[in-house]
C-alpha atoms as an extended CHARMM CRD file, in Angstrom:
* protein
*
       106  EXT
         1         1  MET       CA              0.0360000000       -0.0210000000        0.0640000000  PROA      1               0.0000000000
         2         2  SER       CA              2.8090000000        2.4740000000        0.8690000000  PROA      2               0.0000000000
         3         3  ALA       CA              4.3850000000        1.5930000000       -2.4120000000  PROA      3               0.0000000000
         4         4  ALA       CA              1.0940000000        2.3590000000       -4.5410000000  PROA      4               0.0000000000
         5         5  SER       CA              0.8170000000        6.2140000000       -2.3690000000  PROA      5               0.0000000000
         6         6  LYS       CA              4.7520000000        7.0250000000       -3.1670000000  PROA      6               0.0000000000
         7         7  LYS       CA              4.4000000000        6.3950000000       -6.9040000000  PROA      7               0.0000000000
         8         8  PHE       CA              0.7360000000        8.0530000000       -7.3690000000  PROA      8               0.0000000000
         9         9  ASP       CA             -0.1540000000       11.6610000000       -5.5860000000  PROA      9               0.0000000000
        10        10  GLU       CA             -2.1440000000       10.8910000000       -2.8270000000  PROA      10              0.0000000000
        11        11  GLY       CA             -4.7340000000       13.9330000000       -3.4220000000  PROA      11              0.0000000000
        12        12  ARG       CA             -5.0670000000       12.4030000000       -6.9470000000  PROA      12              0.0000000000
        13        13  LEU       CA             -5.6030000000        8.7250000000       -5.9580000000  PROA      13              0.0000000000
        14        14  MET       CA             -8.5360000000       10.4400000000       -3.5010000000  PROA      14              0.0000000000
        15        15  GLN       CA             -9.8020000000       11.8380000000       -6.4250000000  PROA      15              0.0000000000
        16        16  VAL       CA             -9.9380000000        9.1420000000       -8.8730000000  PROA      16              0.0000000000
        17        17  LEU       CA            -12.8010000000        7.0560000000       -7.7790000000  PROA      17              0.0000000000
        18        18  VAL       CA            -15.5800000000        8.7710000000       -8.2180000000  PROA      18              0.0000000000
        19        19  ALA       CA            -18.7200000000        6.4150000000       -7.0790000000  PROA      19              0.0000000000
        20        20  PRO       CA            -19.3500000000        3.0890000000       -6.8180000000  PROA      20              0.0000000000
        21        21  ILE       CA            -21.9740000000        1.3470000000       -9.4040000000  PROA      21              0.0000000000
        22        22  VAL       CA            -24.5210000000       -0.4630000000       -7.7820000000  PROA      22              0.0000000000
        23        23  SER       CA            -26.9660000000       -1.9580000000      -10.4660000000  PROA      23              0.0000000000
        24        24  GLU       CA            -28.1920000000       -5.2790000000      -11.7630000000  PROA      24              0.0000000000
        25        25  LYS       CA            -25.3210000000       -6.2110000000      -13.4120000000  PROA      25              0.0000000000
        26        26  ALA       CA            -22.8300000000       -4.8440000000      -11.2860000000  PROA      26              0.0000000000
        27        27  THR       CA            -24.0810000000       -6.8280000000       -8.5430000000  PROA      27              0.0000000000
        28        28  MET       CA            -24.1100000000      -10.0280000000      -10.7380000000  PROA      28              0.0000000000
        29        29  VAL       CA            -20.4410000000       -9.3310000000      -12.0890000000  PROA      29              0.0000000000
        30        30  ALA       CA            -19.5390000000       -8.8580000000       -8.1060000000  PROA      30              0.0000000000
        31        31  ASP       CA            -21.0920000000      -12.3920000000       -7.4750000000  PROA      31              0.0000000000
        32        32  LYS       CA            -19.8420000000      -14.1750000000       -9.8620000000  PROA      32              0.0000000000
        33        33  THR       CA            -16.1130000000      -12.7420000000      -10.0320000000  PROA      33              0.0000000000
        34        34  ASN       CA            -15.6220000000      -10.9170000000       -6.6720000000  PROA      34              0.0000000000
        35        35  ALA       CA            -14.9470000000       -7.3900000000       -8.8070000000  PROA      35              0.0000000000
        36        36  VAL       CA            -16.5610000000       -4.5670000000       -7.4330000000  PROA      36              0.0000000000
        37        37  THR       CA            -17.7200000000       -1.7000000000       -9.9600000000  PROA      37              0.0000000000
        38        38  PHE       CA            -16.4100000000        2.1540000000      -10.0840000000  PROA      38              0.0000000000
        39        39  LYS       CA            -17.5930000000        5.0580000000      -11.7270000000  PROA      39              0.0000000000
        40        40  VAL       CA            -13.7510000000        6.7770000000      -12.0890000000  PROA      40              0.0000000000
        41        41  LEU       CA            -12.2850000000       10.1340000000      -13.7740000000  PROA      41              0.0000000000
        42        42  GLN       CA            -12.5410000000        9.9140000000      -17.4670000000  PROA      42              0.0000000000
        43        43  ASP       CA             -8.5050000000       10.2470000000      -17.8860000000  PROA      43              0.0000000000
        44        44  ALA       CA             -7.6290000000        7.6260000000      -15.2190000000  PROA      44              0.0000000000
        45        45  THR       CA             -5.4720000000        4.8370000000      -15.2960000000  PROA      45              0.0000000000
        46        46  LYS       CA             -5.7840000000        1.2020000000      -14.5070000000  PROA      46              0.0000000000
        47        47  PRO       CA             -2.6550000000        1.2830000000      -12.3720000000  PROA      47              0.0000000000
        48        48  GLU       CA             -4.0800000000        4.4870000000      -10.7300000000  PROA      48              0.0000000000
        49        49  ILE       CA             -6.9690000000        2.9580000000      -10.0640000000  PROA      49              0.0000000000
        50        50  LYS       CA             -5.5310000000        0.0340000000       -8.4880000000  PROA      50              0.0000000000
        51        51  ALA       CA             -3.5660000000        1.8820000000       -6.3340000000  PROA      51              0.0000000000
        52        52  ALA       CA             -6.3590000000        4.1170000000       -5.4540000000  PROA      52              0.0000000000
        53        53  VAL       CA             -8.5640000000        1.2490000000       -4.4900000000  PROA      53              0.0000000000
        54        54  GLU       CA             -5.9190000000       -0.3820000000       -2.2450000000  PROA      54              0.0000000000
        55        55  LEU       CA             -5.4370000000        3.1810000000       -0.4710000000  PROA      55              0.0000000000
        56        56  MET       CA             -8.9140000000        3.5800000000        0.1370000000  PROA      56              0.0000000000
        57        57  PHE       CA            -10.2040000000        0.4100000000        1.3060000000  PROA      57              0.0000000000
        58        58  ASN       CA             -7.1480000000       -1.1760000000        2.3430000000  PROA      58              0.0000000000
        59        59  VAL       CA             -7.4110000000       -4.6520000000        0.2310000000  PROA      59              0.0000000000
        60        60  GLN       CA             -5.3490000000       -6.4890000000       -2.5370000000  PROA      60              0.0000000000
        61        61  VAL       CA             -6.2880000000       -5.9990000000       -5.9230000000  PROA      61              0.0000000000
        62        62  LYS       CA             -5.7570000000       -8.5840000000       -8.7230000000  PROA      62              0.0000000000
        63        63  GLY       CA             -6.8430000000       -6.6230000000      -11.7320000000  PROA      63              0.0000000000
        64        64  VAL       CA             -8.3810000000       -3.8750000000      -13.2650000000  PROA      64              0.0000000000
        65        65  SER       CA            -11.0470000000       -3.7520000000      -16.5230000000  PROA      65              0.0000000000
        66        66  VAL       CA            -12.1010000000       -0.4420000000      -17.7460000000  PROA      66              0.0000000000
        67        67  ALA       CA            -14.6790000000        0.0380000000      -20.2110000000  PROA      67              0.0000000000
        68        68  ASN       CA            -15.8770000000        3.7400000000      -21.7470000000  PROA      68              0.0000000000
        69        69  ILE       CA            -19.4980000000        4.1910000000      -21.9620000000  PROA      69              0.0000000000
        70        70  LYS       CA            -20.6900000000        6.6230000000      -24.2060000000  PROA      70              0.0000000000
        71        71  GLY       CA            -23.3460000000        9.0000000000      -23.1480000000  PROA      71              0.0000000000
        72        72  LYS       CA            -26.6750000000        8.2730000000      -24.7370000000  PROA      72              0.0000000000
        73        73  THR       CA            -29.0920000000       11.3470000000      -26.4320000000  PROA      73              0.0000000000
        74        74  LYS       CA            -31.9600000000       11.6490000000      -24.6040000000  PROA      74              0.0000000000
        75        75  ARG       CA            -35.0430000000       14.0110000000      -25.4090000000  PROA      75              0.0000000000
        76        76  PHE       CA            -36.8990000000       16.4740000000      -23.1200000000  PROA      76              0.0000000000
        77        77  GLY       CA            -40.0760000000       17.6930000000      -25.3830000000  PROA      77              0.0000000000
        78        78  ARG       CA            -38.5090000000       19.6880000000      -28.2080000000  PROA      78              0.0000000000
        79        79  SER       CA            -34.9380000000       20.0300000000      -26.3930000000  PROA      79              0.0000000000
        80        80  VAL       CA            -32.1740000000       17.2480000000      -26.9760000000  PROA      80              0.0000000000
        81        81  GLY       CA            -30.0680000000       16.6530000000      -24.1070000000  PROA      81              0.0000000000
        82        82  ARG       CA            -27.0050000000       14.1760000000      -23.4510000000  PROA      82              0.0000000000
        83        83  ARG       CA            -25.6480000000       12.2250000000      -20.8950000000  PROA      83              0.0000000000
        84        84  ASP       CA            -22.4450000000       12.3920000000      -19.7210000000  PROA      84              0.0000000000
        85        85  ASN       CA            -19.5870000000        9.8920000000      -20.9960000000  PROA      85              0.0000000000
        86        86  ILE       CA            -18.6400000000        7.6840000000      -17.6970000000  PROA      86              0.0000000000
        87        87  ARG       CA            -15.4510000000        5.5050000000      -17.7530000000  PROA      87              0.0000000000
        88        88  LYS       CA            -16.5160000000        2.5610000000      -15.7440000000  PROA      88              0.0000000000
        89        89  ALA       CA            -13.8330000000        0.5400000000      -13.8850000000  PROA      89              0.0000000000
        90        90  TYR       CA            -14.3070000000       -3.1720000000      -13.1330000000  PROA      90              0.0000000000
        91        91  VAL       CA            -12.1310000000       -3.9750000000       -9.9880000000  PROA      91              0.0000000000
        92        92  THR       CA            -11.0520000000       -8.0360000000       -9.4660000000  PROA      92              0.0000000000
        93        93  LEU       CA            -10.0810000000       -8.1930000000       -5.6840000000  PROA      93              0.0000000000
        94        94  GLN       CA             -7.3290000000      -11.3090000000       -4.2720000000  PROA      94              0.0000000000
        95        95  ALA       CA             -9.2690000000      -14.4280000000       -3.0440000000  PROA      95              0.0000000000
        96        96  GLY       CA            -10.7800000000      -13.9780000000        0.2760000000  PROA      96              0.0000000000
        97        97  GLN       CA            -11.1390000000      -10.0830000000       -0.0360000000  PROA      97              0.0000000000
        98        98  GLU       CA            -13.9350000000       -7.9300000000        0.8020000000  PROA      98              0.0000000000
        99        99  LEU       CA            -14.9770000000       -3.8400000000        0.4920000000  PROA      99              0.0000000000
       100       100  ASN       CA            -17.3670000000       -2.8440000000        2.8570000000  PROA      100             0.0000000000
       101       101  PHE       CA            -18.8130000000        0.3130000000        1.8840000000  PROA      101             0.0000000000
       102       102  SER       CA            -20.1840000000        0.6430000000        5.4340000000  PROA      102             0.0000000000
       103       103  GLY       CA            -16.9080000000        2.8690000000        6.4800000000  PROA      103             0.0000000000
       104       104  GLU       CA            -16.6430000000        0.6170000000        9.4560000000  PROA      104             0.0000000000
       105       105  THR       CA            -13.1400000000       -1.3340000000        9.1800000000  PROA      105             0.0000000000
       106       106  ALA       CA            -13.4390000000       -5.1680000000       10.6850000000  PROA      106             0.0000000000
């Protein structure tokens, strides 16, 4: 963990993870592959995401997969709006590791 924080700026790592994604698909992936899904910054790299998760949740990360999701075009009456593009990170944890979002450490 200390090696990860030396390599990257800690302030930047605190901002890399925007929010956890809680959806049917994310829950299914979590049950099947022990992976947690996060919404991350558009320019976040895989090593950065790994370091951020290890720093913030104190767990060992096995791997990181990243997907860029294009925002959909939506109509509101006559005007056309557009949802933001998001970058989604699937963070696979080592066997036996668990993430808890409640904030208390075991």
